[in-house]
Coordinates of C-alpha atoms in Angstrom, one line a residue:
Chain R
M1 CA 0.0 -0.1 0.0
S2 CA 1.3 3.6 -0.8
M3 CA 1.6 6.0 2.1
A4 CA -1.1 8.2 0.4
E5 CA -3.7 5.4 0.5
A6 CA -2.8 4.4 4.1
V7 CA -3.2 7.9 5.3
D8 CA -6.4 8.3 3.2
R9 CA -7.9 5.3 4.4
F10 CA -6.7 5.1 8.0
V11 CA -6.0 8.6 9.3
P12 CA -9.2 10.7 9.0
D13 CA -9.7 14.1 10.5
G14 CA -9.8 14.1 14.3
T15 CA -7.6 11.1 14.7
Q16 CA -5.7 10.5 18.0
L17 CA -2.4 9.8 16.4
A18 CA 0.8 8.3 18.0
M19 CA 4.1 9.0 16.3
G20 CA 7.7 9.5 17.2
T21 CA 7.6 6.8 19.7
C22 CA 11.3 5.9 19.6
L23 CA 12.2 9.5 20.7
E24 CA 14.9 10.8 18.4
P25 CA 15.4 7.9 15.9
A26 CA 12.9 6.1 13.5
I27 CA 10.4 9.2 13.3
P28 CA 8.0 8.5 10.7
F29 CA 8.3 11.8 8.8
A30 CA 7.2 10.5 5.6
A31 CA 3.7 9.5 7.1
G32 CA 3.6 13.0 8.8
H33 CA 4.2 15.0 5.5
E34 CA 1.6 12.7 3.7
I35 CA -0.9 13.8 6.6
I36 CA -0.2 17.4 6.0
R37 CA -0.4 17.0 2.1
Q38 CA -3.9 15.6 2.6
G39 CA -4.8 18.5 4.7
R40 CA -5.8 16.5 7.9
R41 CA -7.4 18.8 10.6
G42 CA -8.4 18.1 14.3
L43 CA -5.6 15.6 15.0
T44 CA -4.5 14.8 18.6
L45 CA -0.7 14.2 18.6
I46 CA 0.5 11.7 21.2
G47 CA 4.2 11.0 21.7
P48 CA 7.1 11.4 24.2
I49 CA 9.4 14.0 22.8
S50 CA 8.9 15.0 19.1
D51 CA 11.9 16.0 17.1
S52 CA 10.4 18.6 14.8
L53 CA 7.6 16.3 13.5
F54 CA 4.9 17.5 15.7
D55 CA 6.1 21.1 15.2
Q56 CA 5.6 20.7 11.4
L57 CA 2.1 19.1 11.9
I58 CA 1.1 22.0 14.3
G59 CA 2.5 24.5 11.9
A60 CA 0.5 23.0 9.0
G61 CA -2.7 23.3 10.9
C62 CA -3.3 19.6 11.4
A63 CA -3.3 19.5 15.1
E64 CA -6.1 20.6 17.7
R65 CA -4.3 18.8 20.6
V66 CA -0.9 17.8 21.9
C67 CA -0.5 15.1 24.3
A68 CA 3.4 14.8 24.9
A69 CA 6.3 15.3 27.1
W70 CA 8.2 17.7 25.0
V71 CA 7.9 19.4 21.6
G72 CA 10.8 21.2 19.9
N73 CA 13.9 20.5 17.8
V74 CA 16.3 18.3 20.0
S75 CA 19.6 19.5 18.4
E76 CA 18.6 23.2 18.0
G77 CA 16.0 23.9 20.6
L78 CA 12.6 25.4 20.5
G79 CA 9.8 24.5 18.3
H80 CA 8.8 27.6 16.6
C81 CA 5.4 26.5 15.2
Y82 CA 4.4 25.1 18.7
R83 CA 5.3 28.4 20.2
R84 CA 3.3 30.4 17.7
A85 CA 0.3 28.1 18.2
A86 CA 0.5 28.1 22.0
E87 CA 1.4 31.9 22.4
R88 CA -0.6 33.6 19.6
G89 CA -3.0 30.9 18.5
E90 CA -1.4 30.7 15.0
P91 CA -2.4 29.1 12.7
H92 CA -5.1 28.2 15.3
P93 CA -5.1 27.4 19.1
I94 CA -4.1 24.1 20.3
E95 CA -4.8 22.3 23.7
I96 CA -1.7 21.2 25.4
R97 CA -1.7 18.2 27.8
D98 CA 1.6 18.0 29.3
H99 CA 3.2 14.9 30.3
S100 CA 6.7 13.6 31.4
N101 CA 8.3 10.9 29.2
F102 CA 7.6 8.4 32.0
S103 CA 3.8 9.5 32.5
I104 CA 3.0 9.3 28.7
S105 CA 4.6 5.8 28.7
L106 CA 2.5 4.8 31.6
A107 CA -0.7 6.4 30.1
L108 CA -0.2 4.4 27.0
W109 CA 0.6 1.2 29.2
A110 CA -2.8 1.8 31.0
A111 CA -4.5 1.8 27.6
A112 CA -2.6 -1.2 26.4
W113 CA -3.4 -3.2 29.7
G114 CA -7.2 -2.0 29.9
A115 CA -6.3 -0.6 33.2
P116 CA -8.5 2.3 34.5
Y117 CA -5.6 4.2 35.5
M118 CA -1.7 3.9 36.4
P119 CA -0.5 4.8 39.8
T120 CA 2.9 6.2 40.1
R121 CA 5.1 8.5 42.2
T122 CA 6.3 10.4 39.1
L123 CA 5.0 14.1 38.7
L124 CA 4.7 14.4 42.5
G125 CA 5.1 18.0 43.2
S126 CA 5.2 19.1 39.5
D127 CA 2.6 21.5 38.2
I128 CA 2.0 19.3 35.3
L129 CA -0.5 17.6 37.6
T130 CA -2.4 20.8 37.9
T131 CA -2.6 21.7 34.2
N132 CA -3.3 18.1 32.7
P133 CA -6.8 16.8 33.4
D134 CA -5.6 13.2 32.7
L135 CA -3.6 13.4 35.9
E136 CA -5.0 13.2 39.3
L137 CA -3.4 13.3 43.0
V138 CA -5.2 10.6 45.1
D139 CA -3.9 9.6 48.6
G140 CA -0.3 10.7 48.0
S141 CA 0.1 9.1 44.6
V142 CA -0.5 9.9 41.0
R143 CA -3.1 8.4 38.8
I144 CA -2.5 8.6 35.2
R145 CA -5.6 8.1 33.0
P146 CA -5.1 5.8 29.9
V147 CA -4.5 7.4 26.6
Q148 CA -5.5 5.4 23.6
P149 CA -4.5 6.4 20.2
D150 CA -6.7 5.6 17.2
V151 CA -3.7 5.1 15.2
A152 CA 0.0 4.6 15.8
V153 CA 2.6 5.0 13.0
F154 CA 6.0 3.4 13.3
H155 CA 8.9 3.4 10.9
V156 CA 10.9 0.2 11.2
Q157 CA 13.9 -1.5 9.6
R158 CA 11.9 -4.3 7.9
S159 CA 8.5 -5.8 7.7
D160 CA 6.6 -8.5 5.8
P161 CA 3.4 -7.9 3.9
A162 CA 1.3 -9.1 6.8
G163 CA 2.7 -6.3 9.1
R164 CA 5.1 -8.5 11.3
A165 CA 7.7 -5.9 11.8
H166 CA 11.2 -6.2 13.0
A167 CA 12.5 -3.1 14.8
W168 CA 15.8 -2.8 16.6
G169 CA 17.7 -0.2 18.5
P170 CA 16.1 1.6 21.4
L171 CA 12.4 1.4 21.2
G172 CA 11.2 4.2 23.5
I173 CA 7.4 4.0 24.0
T174 CA 6.8 2.2 20.8
E175 CA 5.5 -1.1 22.1
E176 CA 2.9 0.5 24.7
A177 CA 1.8 2.9 21.9
G178 CA 1.3 -0.1 19.5
L179 CA -0.6 -2.3 22.0
A180 CA -2.8 0.6 23.1
A181 CA -3.5 1.8 19.6
R182 CA -6.7 0.6 17.8
R183 CA -4.7 0.4 14.5
V184 CA -1.1 0.5 13.5
I185 CA 0.4 1.5 10.2
I186 CA 3.9 0.2 9.6
S187 CA 6.4 2.1 7.3
C188 CA 9.4 0.2 6.5
E189 CA 12.9 0.3 4.9
E190 CA 12.8 -3.2 3.6
L191 CA 9.5 -5.3 2.6
V192 CA 10.7 -8.8 3.2
E193 CA 9.3 -12.4 2.7
P194 CA 7.6 -13.8 5.9
E195 CA 10.4 -16.4 6.3
V196 CA 12.9 -13.7 7.1
I197 CA 10.8 -12.2 9.7
L198 CA 9.5 -15.5 11.3
S199 CA 13.1 -16.7 11.6
D200 CA 13.4 -14.5 14.5
P201 CA 10.0 -14.1 16.3
N202 CA 11.4 -12.3 19.3
R203 CA 12.2 -9.4 17.3
I204 CA 8.6 -8.8 16.0
L205 CA 7.3 -5.7 17.3
L206 CA 3.8 -6.2 17.8
P207 CA 0.9 -8.6 17.1
E208 CA 0.0 -8.6 13.4
T209 CA -3.5 -8.2 14.4
K210 CA -2.9 -4.6 15.1
V211 CA -1.6 -3.7 11.7
V212 CA -3.8 -2.3 9.0
A213 CA -1.4 -1.0 6.6
V214 CA 2.2 -1.8 5.6
V215 CA 4.1 0.8 3.5
H216 CA 7.3 0.1 1.9
E217 CA 8.8 3.6 2.2
P218 CA 12.6 3.7 2.1
G219 CA 14.0 6.9 3.8
G220 CA 10.8 7.2 5.5
A221 CA 12.3 8.5 8.8
H222 CA 14.4 11.2 7.3
P223 CA 15.8 13.4 8.8
S224 CA 15.8 11.3 11.8
P225 CA 18.3 8.3 11.9
L226 CA 17.5 4.7 11.7
Q227 CA 19.9 2.1 13.1
G228 CA 21.7 0.2 10.4
F229 CA 20.4 2.4 7.7
W230 CA 20.5 6.0 8.0
R231 CA 22.5 8.7 10.0
R232 CA 20.7 11.6 11.4
D233 CA 20.7 14.7 9.1
H234 CA 21.8 17.3 11.5
A235 CA 21.8 20.0 8.7
A236 CA 18.2 19.5 7.9
Y237 CA 17.3 20.0 11.5
R238 CA 19.4 23.1 11.6
D239 CA 17.9 24.4 8.3
Y240 CA 14.2 23.7 9.7
A241 CA 14.9 25.5 12.9
A242 CA 16.2 28.6 11.2
R243 CA 13.5 28.8 8.5
S244 CA 10.5 28.0 10.8
R245 CA 11.5 30.8 13.0
T246 CA 8.9 33.1 11.3
A247 CA 5.5 31.8 9.8
E248 CA 6.5 32.9 6.4
G249 CA 9.8 31.1 6.6
F250 CA 7.8 28.0 7.7
S251 CA 5.4 28.3 4.8
D252 CA 8.3 28.4 2.3
W253 CA 10.0 25.5 4.0
L254 CA 6.6 23.4 3.9
E255 CA 6.3 24.4 0.2
E256 CA 9.7 23.1 -0.6
W257 CA 9.8 19.9 1.3
V258 CA 6.1 18.8 1.7
L259 CA 3.5 20.4 -0.2
G260 CA 5.6 20.7 -3.3
V261 CA 6.8 17.1 -3.1
S262 CA 4.8 14.3 -4.6
D263 CA 6.0 11.5 -2.3
R264 CA 8.8 10.2 -0.2
A265 CA 10.7 8.7 -3.3
A266 CA 10.9 12.3 -4.8
Y267 CA 12.0 13.7 -1.4
M268 CA 14.7 11.2 -1.0
A269 CA 16.2 11.6 -4.6
G270 CA 19.5 13.2 -4.7
A271 CA 23.2 12.7 -3.7
S272 CA 22.9 14.5 -0.4
R273 CA 20.4 12.1 0.9
A274 CA 22.3 9.1 -0.5
E275 CA 25.4 10.2 1.6
L276 CA 23.5 9.8 4.9
A277 CA 23.2 6.1 4.4
V278 CA 25.0 4.0 7.0
Q279 CA 28.3 2.6 5.7
R280 CA 29.7 0.7 8.7
H281 CA 27.5 -2.2 9.1
L282 CA 27.5 -4.2 12.3
L283 CA 25.7 -7.4 12.1
S284 CA 24.6 -9.2 15.2
V285 CA 25.2 -13.0 15.5
P286 CA 22.1 -15.1 14.5
V287 CA 20.3 -16.9 17.3
D288 CA 19.2 -20.6 17.2
Y289 CA 15.4 -21.2 17.4
G290 CA 16.2 -25.0 17.0
D291 CA 13.5 -27.1 18.3
E292 CA 14.2 -30.9 18.4
Chain W
M1 CA 38.6 34.1 31.1
S2 CA 41.4 32.1 29.6
E3 CA 41.1 32.0 25.7
D4 CA 42.0 28.3 26.0
Y5 CA 38.4 26.9 26.7
T6 CA 34.8 28.0 26.5
A7 CA 32.3 28.5 29.1
Q8 CA 30.4 25.4 27.9
E9 CA 33.7 23.5 28.2
L10 CA 34.0 24.6 31.8
M11 CA 30.6 23.6 32.5
V12 CA 31.2 20.1 31.1
T13 CA 34.2 19.5 33.2
A14 CA 32.2 20.9 36.4
A15 CA 29.3 18.5 35.6
A16 CA 31.8 15.7 35.1
R17 CA 33.2 16.2 38.7
E18 CA 29.6 15.6 40.0
I19 CA 29.8 11.8 38.6
R20 CA 31.4 9.6 41.0
D21 CA 33.1 6.2 40.1
G22 CA 30.8 3.3 40.0
E23 CA 27.6 5.3 39.6
L24 CA 24.6 4.8 37.4
V25 CA 24.0 8.2 35.8
F26 CA 20.8 9.3 33.8
V27 CA 22.7 11.3 31.2
G28 CA 20.1 13.0 29.1
M29 CA 21.3 15.3 26.4
R30 CA 23.8 18.1 25.2
L31 CA 26.4 18.9 27.6
P32 CA 25.9 16.0 30.1
I33 CA 26.8 13.6 27.2
L34 CA 30.1 15.2 27.2
A35 CA 30.5 15.3 30.9
Y36 CA 29.8 11.6 31.1
G37 CA 32.7 11.1 28.6
V38 CA 35.1 13.3 30.6
A39 CA 34.2 11.6 33.7
R40 CA 34.4 8.2 32.4
S41 CA 37.9 8.9 30.9
S42 CA 39.2 10.3 34.2
H43 CA 38.0 9.9 37.7
A44 CA 34.8 7.5 36.9
P45 CA 36.1 4.8 34.9
S46 CA 33.2 2.4 35.9
A47 CA 30.4 4.9 35.8
R48 CA 27.4 3.6 33.5
A49 CA 25.2 5.9 31.5
L50 CA 21.5 5.4 31.0
F51 CA 19.5 7.2 28.2
E52 CA 15.7 7.5 28.5
L53 CA 14.9 6.3 25.0
G54 CA 16.1 2.9 26.0
L55 CA 19.8 2.5 26.4
M56 CA 22.6 1.8 28.7
R57 CA 26.4 2.2 28.1
D58 CA 29.6 1.9 30.0
A59 CA 31.5 4.3 27.7
P60 CA 30.7 7.4 25.7
A61 CA 29.8 6.7 22.1
P62 CA 33.1 6.9 19.9
A63 CA 31.6 9.5 17.6
F64 CA 29.9 13.0 17.8
L65 CA 26.3 12.8 19.2
A66 CA 23.6 15.4 18.4
T67 CA 20.9 13.4 20.0
M68 CA 21.0 10.4 22.4
G69 CA 19.4 8.5 19.5
D70 CA 22.1 8.8 17.0
P71 CA 23.4 5.5 15.8
P72 CA 26.8 5.6 17.2
N73 CA 25.1 5.7 20.7
V74 CA 23.4 2.4 20.1
A75 CA 26.1 0.5 18.7
G76 CA 28.1 -1.0 21.4
A77 CA 25.4 -0.4 24.0
L78 CA 25.1 -2.7 27.2
W79 CA 21.4 -2.6 26.7
A80 CA 19.0 -1.5 24.1
T81 CA 15.5 -1.5 25.3
R82 CA 12.2 0.2 25.7
M83 CA 11.9 3.6 27.7
S84 CA 9.7 1.9 30.6
N85 CA 12.6 -0.4 31.4
V86 CA 14.9 2.6 32.0
M87 CA 12.3 4.3 33.9
A88 CA 12.0 1.4 36.1
L89 CA 15.4 1.7 37.3
L90 CA 14.7 5.4 38.0
A91 CA 11.5 4.5 39.8
Q92 CA 13.3 1.9 42.0
G93 CA 15.6 4.7 43.2
I94 CA 18.8 3.1 41.8
V95 CA 19.7 5.8 39.7
D96 CA 22.5 7.6 41.4
L97 CA 22.5 11.0 39.5
G98 CA 20.6 12.7 36.7
F99 CA 21.3 15.9 34.7
I100 CA 18.6 18.3 33.7
G101 CA 18.9 21.5 31.5
G102 CA 16.6 24.3 32.6
A103 CA 15.2 27.4 31.1
E104 CA 14.3 29.0 34.5
V105 CA 15.4 28.1 37.8
D106 CA 14.5 29.3 41.3
R107 CA 16.3 29.6 44.7
F108 CA 15.1 26.2 45.9
G109 CA 16.0 24.5 42.6
N110 CA 12.6 24.2 41.1
L111 CA 12.8 24.1 37.3
N112 CA 10.4 25.5 34.7
T113 CA 10.8 24.1 31.1
S114 CA 7.0 24.7 30.4
Y115 CA 5.5 28.0 30.4
I116 CA 6.7 31.6 31.1
G117 CA 3.8 33.8 31.9
G118 CA 1.2 31.4 32.7
A119 CA -0.1 28.1 31.1
I120 CA -3.3 29.6 29.5
R121 CA -1.8 32.0 26.9
P122 CA 1.9 31.9 27.8
A123 CA 4.4 34.6 26.8
T124 CA 6.7 31.8 26.0
K125 CA 5.8 28.2 25.4
L126 CA 8.9 26.1 26.2
P127 CA 9.3 22.5 24.9
G128 CA 8.1 20.8 28.2
S129 CA 9.4 18.2 30.6
G130 CA 10.6 15.5 28.5
G131 CA 12.2 13.2 31.2
G132 CA 13.1 16.2 33.4
A133 CA 10.4 15.9 35.9
D134 CA 10.9 12.1 36.2
I135 CA 14.8 12.5 36.9
A136 CA 13.9 15.5 39.4
I137 CA 11.5 13.4 41.2
L138 CA 12.9 9.8 41.3
S139 CA 16.7 10.0 40.9
R140 CA 18.9 9.9 44.1
R141 CA 20.3 13.2 43.4
W142 CA 20.6 15.6 40.4
V143 CA 22.3 18.5 38.7
A144 CA 20.9 21.4 36.8
L145 CA 22.9 23.0 33.9
M146 CA 21.8 26.6 33.0
S147 CA 22.8 29.8 31.2
H148 CA 23.5 32.3 34.1
E149 CA 21.1 35.2 33.4
R150 CA 19.0 37.3 35.8
R151 CA 15.7 36.3 33.9
R152 CA 16.6 32.6 34.1
L153 CA 17.7 32.6 37.8
V154 CA 14.6 33.9 39.4
D155 CA 13.2 34.0 43.0
R156 CA 10.4 31.6 42.4
V157 CA 9.4 29.9 39.1
S158 CA 6.0 30.6 37.8
Y159 CA 5.4 27.0 36.8
V160 CA 7.2 23.9 38.4
T161 CA 7.9 21.3 35.7
S162 CA 10.8 19.5 37.6
P163 CA 10.5 20.0 41.3
G164 CA 13.6 20.8 43.4
H165 CA 13.3 21.4 47.0
G166 CA 9.9 23.0 46.6
D167 CA 9.5 25.7 49.2
G168 CA 12.3 24.8 51.4
P169 CA 13.7 21.9 53.7
G170 CA 11.4 18.9 54.2
W171 CA 9.2 19.8 51.3
R172 CA 10.2 16.7 49.1
A173 CA 9.6 14.3 52.2
R174 CA 6.3 16.0 52.8
M175 CA 5.1 15.7 49.3
G176 CA 6.4 12.1 48.9
L177 CA 9.1 12.5 46.4
S178 CA 11.4 9.5 46.6
G179 CA 14.6 11.0 45.3
G180 CA 16.9 13.5 47.1
G181 CA 16.6 16.4 44.9
P182 CA 19.0 18.7 43.2
T183 CA 22.5 19.2 44.8
A184 CA 24.0 21.6 42.4
I185 CA 23.2 24.1 39.6
V186 CA 26.1 24.5 37.2
T187 CA 25.7 27.7 35.2
T188 CA 28.0 29.6 32.6
M189 CA 29.3 31.7 35.6
A190 CA 29.5 29.6 38.7
V191 CA 28.5 26.5 40.7
L192 CA 25.6 26.8 43.1
R193 CA 25.2 24.1 45.7
F194 CA 22.3 23.0 48.1
P195 CA 22.7 22.2 51.8
D196 CA 22.5 18.4 52.4
E197 CA 19.0 18.8 54.0
G198 CA 17.7 20.7 50.8
G199 CA 16.4 24.1 50.7
E200 CA 17.9 27.1 49.2
A201 CA 21.0 27.2 46.9
Y202 CA 24.1 29.0 47.7
L203 CA 27.1 30.2 45.9
A204 CA 29.9 27.5 46.2
S205 CA 32.4 28.5 43.4
V206 CA 32.8 31.2 40.7
H207 CA 34.3 30.2 37.3
P208 CA 37.7 31.7 36.3
G209 CA 37.0 35.3 34.8
H210 CA 33.8 36.0 36.9
T211 CA 33.3 37.6 40.2
V212 CA 31.1 37.2 43.1
D213 CA 29.6 40.5 42.7
E214 CA 28.9 39.5 38.8
V215 CA 27.1 36.4 39.9
L216 CA 25.0 38.2 42.5
A217 CA 24.0 40.9 39.8
E218 CA 22.8 38.1 37.5
T219 CA 20.9 36.1 40.0
G220 CA 17.3 37.1 40.7
W221 CA 17.3 36.5 44.4
D222 CA 19.3 37.3 47.2
L223 CA 21.9 34.5 46.8
A224 CA 23.8 33.3 49.9
V225 CA 27.6 33.1 49.5
A226 CA 29.5 30.3 51.0
P227 CA 32.0 31.5 53.5
D228 CA 34.7 29.5 51.6
V229 CA 33.5 30.3 48.1
G230 CA 36.2 29.4 45.7
V231 CA 37.2 29.4 42.1
T232 CA 35.8 26.6 39.9
P233 CA 38.7 24.5 38.8
E234 CA 39.7 25.0 35.2
P235 CA 39.5 22.1 32.7
S236 CA 42.6 20.3 32.5
Q237 CA 44.3 19.6 29.1
Q238 CA 43.2 15.8 29.3
E239 CA 39.5 16.9 29.9
L240 CA 39.6 19.4 27.0
A241 CA 41.0 16.6 24.8
E242 CA 38.2 14.3 25.6
I243 CA 35.6 16.9 25.2
R244 CA 37.0 17.8 21.8
R245 CA 37.4 14.2 20.7
L246 CA 33.5 13.6 21.4
D247 CA 32.5 17.1 20.0
P248 CA 35.3 18.1 17.4
Q249 CA 33.2 20.8 15.8
G250 CA 32.4 22.4 19.2
F251 CA 28.5 21.8 18.4
W252 CA 27.7 21.8 22.1
T253 CA 30.5 23.8 23.5
G254 CA 30.2 27.1 21.7
R255 CA 33.3 26.6 19.2
R256 CA 30.8 26.1 16.1

């Protein structure tokens, strides 16, 4: 399935959408850019930190609510579109439900496990408790209400057509987001035969029953890194930070890299992208699933 | 200040000295990544590093990192896992030390990285907690890194993202916070410390090239000065070499 078809079918206006769940690596930028191209509105963005992707969706007017621990540009600092939306209501106001990294993880685990809430000691003494209605102080501990995404999008190293995905490297809050979500869209560097995936079932990210779409999207995480495939494009983050400082600069950036681009293959064309490919490969030793 | 190093390089070495050998350190981002490398290469060879996206290491990545998720930080890791497993160690109280960067800090070490000017229609929306609040509440002790400006070191923060010592000694215990709270604030001008029982920060040392009066003028409360206030030790050549090995372009240390 193409990313355009996956977004068209499974990410309608008003979707509660989890993305960027590995934190800095493996951010599904290709999916985010397609969501912008299709003009989605009223999204709730769910994630831990977001390295620029949420900022772009907010600047493009796609989001009405953010449920996250941190929104900005990790190597460059503030998220300028996030600031304009929160401070001046541009392009329109957004509701912010602040979390910490731990609390958004626990909120997703609560949804994943069907629990009414998760008790924790984190956020005790933080004003986040007073400004996020999903958090409650009861008898000296914090109760975190479940956060259930309608859709979670993950970019992974490889998947088979049935949505059995192999992902490696740090996973952040990907497992709880995927288990909690009603539907999962997998975007992958390599689309492989089921035999490849099933040779290592421990590495399968999620039950295939959650996955509604598999999109073969090489470079789908650019400018974020992907272990074994892509280095992080620091210059792209720097360029985005500089140009998104003003609304006009952001519009120009959006036209150049999102609206004026047909799809991810066109976006990834060119030598400067190819130079980001990982050159030094480090293969793990295979494990033995021998059975008799 | 000597021309031989930047203010950020001095902050890195001051932060590195907060790490003790054998400790489990919640490293985070930016300067603390370099501080872990410096400590590991000198006085704390067996300190381990945790990264909240789901990594443990026993040595700094051998290449420059713009983020904790850059591929060189994953290759050679002791553990690549999910965030909630790393947070489990924090929640059990077995993480010795964490680092947090702050936009605004107050006399009790409370950090604001969320809203300047109220949460409803803020004058400035800052990125938020990230893992900061979790480290502040659950690690055994933590150290803040700040740019030393009067608008950033304020009497009381208007929004507590990551709690320090609240409103004074005993606050953390009353509120049920399990960790010990901030022990130091390393700024671009000075090192502030807190009494063992918590409470209010005092000036412990001034970086070379700055004066006590300058620090007091750039601090937004009546900062107590330790009777034995000293000069922050300068980075050694070995420490500078390690910083520049890990950040050859000076991306984090003001040399870019």
